[in-house]
């Protein structure tokens, strides 16, 4: 049973209840807008037709849409097939031909009787020196002049649905829009100068000019804010619910923890210390931890993860130890964690197992047994960890090392595995603060914004690819000096096959030039082959590793000091930053060469200078967001971003921050949304289909 207020019911009916929507259009709308009436509300115009242009014909410009009061002079039926039917008209200052293809003369004689005056609106064209208006949009009598809207919205379309049809349907749908109790904070609304929800919706669909389409327009901002608030409120409710969930106190084992600290050959950075203080404090609380650890590449998340695991393994403080699991997005990364963590763990007497899709049969069974008996303290794996038959002895901490972003609900699912386990999510992609709020508003956040000491800055240079010869010469010198080189091949749009071809070509030409010590790595290789090549490179058996962007995901070879990125102009800034993070990991000085194609335009070149001039991933991500928008920046498919219909993360950053604060304040004051505003906010949640969030509320 739905607790949705009745007033919204009409909005959640199928579009077929709207006049003009039959089965055929209904199907098309389903793809274009969505299946329900409310989806039509959210389909906002992307343009306007301004019909107010109305000069004397003598000075009218072709290409413009305009409205004219004309006297009909003469009809000219087409002389032969393929020519239009012409109706010659005048406004007293000049002449115009209204032209029609495939329209019956009888009909036109009724519409445009000779000697009478009509108001006509449409697009002007010049055709061999004559002013024309092909197929006017409107032909009305003078007294019906106001049937022609001065400004008309233009909607994004799909094949099979015309502008005229969609406009009519949306108009009809909007008649079902109710007035709703205000859910916004009064003073906030006033400060922003926002209209009521109903008025905002109407204004958004009736733009008075092109400026009204701007995301900055008060009506659009109000609607965007409503959507963002529903999103943030949902996350605040998820968070509140998680805080109420029973977890357990993991006090840790201080002796073990100190031993682990001593196992590192370095001091923790201030940021690492702070993050660990926050993480350990969460684990000591009886509520479950849901924390995000955000850190740039090379900021030392692995060390933090390890120490968090050691704390969890220390257990409940009464001698009862726990297990900790870390889930990586790919086989390579799981193996890398294994490679990095195993020696550390062994130093302090902890045992590690790794479980991925690659483990089959008897080997898999043995691993499962170690997980189930508790013999394994640290469990590393891929998604394979979350399969049915994986049973932990006593899982205290789950770390999710994210590559693709999981949505709130997927996160909830994953954390089900260890019923009471604390959850730490790690991301290696710095993202702008506002996107962090949108994606992880349900979590507490720790940021590693400091690089370990002793890192040398990476020198980044932009080089036009017609200077490839100089680059290869420079490489020869680097190789002579025993440095190791990543060569990243261009990203070819949407096509893994072409990516591969480009990488293979480069691989062969590098081999010709530099001999056998060149390797190739790409996404289509078998996991074992990938590992073999990576290992060769890591061991120094290869000087150059040619690859597609598969190396983006956190491979660590401290001896690699040079990175060449071909066609750097085709990559996003954040992606370039991620790639570059593969070098500059050791003590040696590192160089990143961004090769761009000589015909790269000024804007794209300028974009690359951002990468050249800073290594701060958070700064780069803010820039990337502005340049490309959130979907592009995060990778459309894996962005994990909620599919906003009204808000746009790049334009409404200030609103995201406000909605975040607003939502947390609301929940603090009225945790079950029972006040007058709370009830209105419930309606808001239903309006944006956050029904699941409402499950978390005590009913009023
Ligand atoms: P991330 O996972 O954040 O990309 P890593 O944890 O892999 O970074 O750390 C990158 C490198 O820095 C590793 O070689 C690691 O041993 C080293 N490192 C981590 N923390 C410190 C520190 N506090 N001081 C010096 N080196 C560190
Ligand atoms: Mg790491």
Coordinates of N, CA and C and ligand atoms in Angstrom, one line a residue, residues 264 266-269 272 295-304 337 340 428 448 452-453 455 556 558 582 585, ligand 1:
X264 N 55.3 -0.1 9.1 CA 55.5 0.8 8.0 C 56.8 1.5 8.0
X266 N 57.5 4.3 7.1 CA 57.3 5.8 7.1 C 56.4 6.2 8.2
X267 N 56.4 7.5 8.5 CA 55.4 8.1 9.4 C 54.2 8.4 8.6
X268 N 53.0 8.3 9.3 CA 51.8 8.7 8.6 C 51.8 10.2 8.4
X269 N 51.1 10.6 7.4 CA 50.9 12.1 7.2 C 49.8 12.6 8.1
X272 N 46.5 11.4 7.0 CA 46.2 10.0 7.3 C 45.9 9.8 8.8
X295 N 40.6 10.2 -1.3 CA 41.9 10.7 -1.4 C 42.4 10.6 -2.8
X296 N 43.3 11.5 -3.1 CA 43.9 11.5 -4.4 C 44.7 10.3 -4.6
X297 N 45.1 10.0 -5.9 CA 46.0 8.9 -6.1 C 47.3 9.2 -5.4
X298 N 47.8 8.2 -4.7 CA 49.1 8.3 -4.1 C 49.0 9.0 -2.7
X299 N 47.8 9.3 -2.2 CA 47.7 10.0 -1.0 C 47.8 9.0 0.2
X300 N 47.9 7.7 -0.1 CA 48.2 6.8 0.9 C 46.9 6.1 1.6
X301 N 45.9 5.9 0.7 CA 44.7 5.3 1.3 C 45.0 3.8 1.7
X302 N 45.9 3.1 1.0 CA 46.1 1.7 1.3 C 46.6 1.6 2.8
X303 N 47.5 2.5 3.2 CA 48.0 2.4 4.6 C 46.8 2.6 5.5
X304 N 46.0 3.6 5.2 CA 44.8 3.9 6.1 C 43.9 2.7 6.2
X337 N 46.3 -5.2 -4.0 CA 46.1 -5.1 -2.6 C 46.8 -6.3 -1.9
X340 N 50.4 -5.8 -1.8 CA 50.9 -4.8 -0.8 C 50.6 -5.1 0.6
X428 N 39.3 6.8 -5.2 CA 40.6 7.3 -5.6 C 40.4 8.5 -6.6
X448 N 41.8 12.7 2.4 CA 43.2 12.8 2.4 C 43.7 13.8 1.4
X452 N 52.1 12.3 0.9 CA 53.2 11.9 1.7 C 54.4 12.7 1.4
X453 N 55.2 13.0 2.5 CA 56.3 13.8 2.3 C 57.4 13.2 1.4
X455 N 57.7 13.4 -1.8 CA 57.3 13.2 -3.2 C 57.8 14.4 -4.0
X556 N 50.5 0.2 -9.2 CA 51.6 0.9 -8.4 C 53.0 0.3 -8.8
X558 N 56.5 2.0 -8.4 CA 57.2 3.2 -8.1 C 58.4 3.6 -9.0
X582 N 49.9 7.5 -11.8 CA 50.6 6.3 -11.8 C 52.1 6.5 -11.7
X585 N 55.6 8.2 -8.0 CA 55.3 7.4 -6.7 C 56.6 7.0 -6.0
Ligands
LIG1 P1 46.6 5.4 -2.9 O1 46.0 4.1 -2.6 O2 45.9 6.5 -2.1 O3 46.7 5.8 -4.3 P2 48.9 4.2 -1.7 O4 48.3 3.9 -0.5 O5 49.0 3.2 -2.8 O6 48.1 5.4 -2.3 O7 50.2 4.9 -1.5 C1 51.1 5.3 -2.5 C2 52.5 5.1 -2.1 O8 52.8 6.0 -1.0 C3 52.8 3.8 -1.6 O9 54.0 3.4 -2.1 C4 52.9 3.9 -0.1 O10 53.7 3.0 0.5 C5 53.4 5.3 0.1 N1 53.0 6.0 1.3 C6 51.8 5.9 1.9 N2 51.7 6.7 3.0 C7 52.9 7.2 3.1 C8 53.5 8.1 4.1 N3 52.8 8.6 5.1 N4 54.8 8.5 3.9 C9 55.5 8.1 2.9 N5 55.0 7.2 2.0 C10 53.7 6.8 2.1

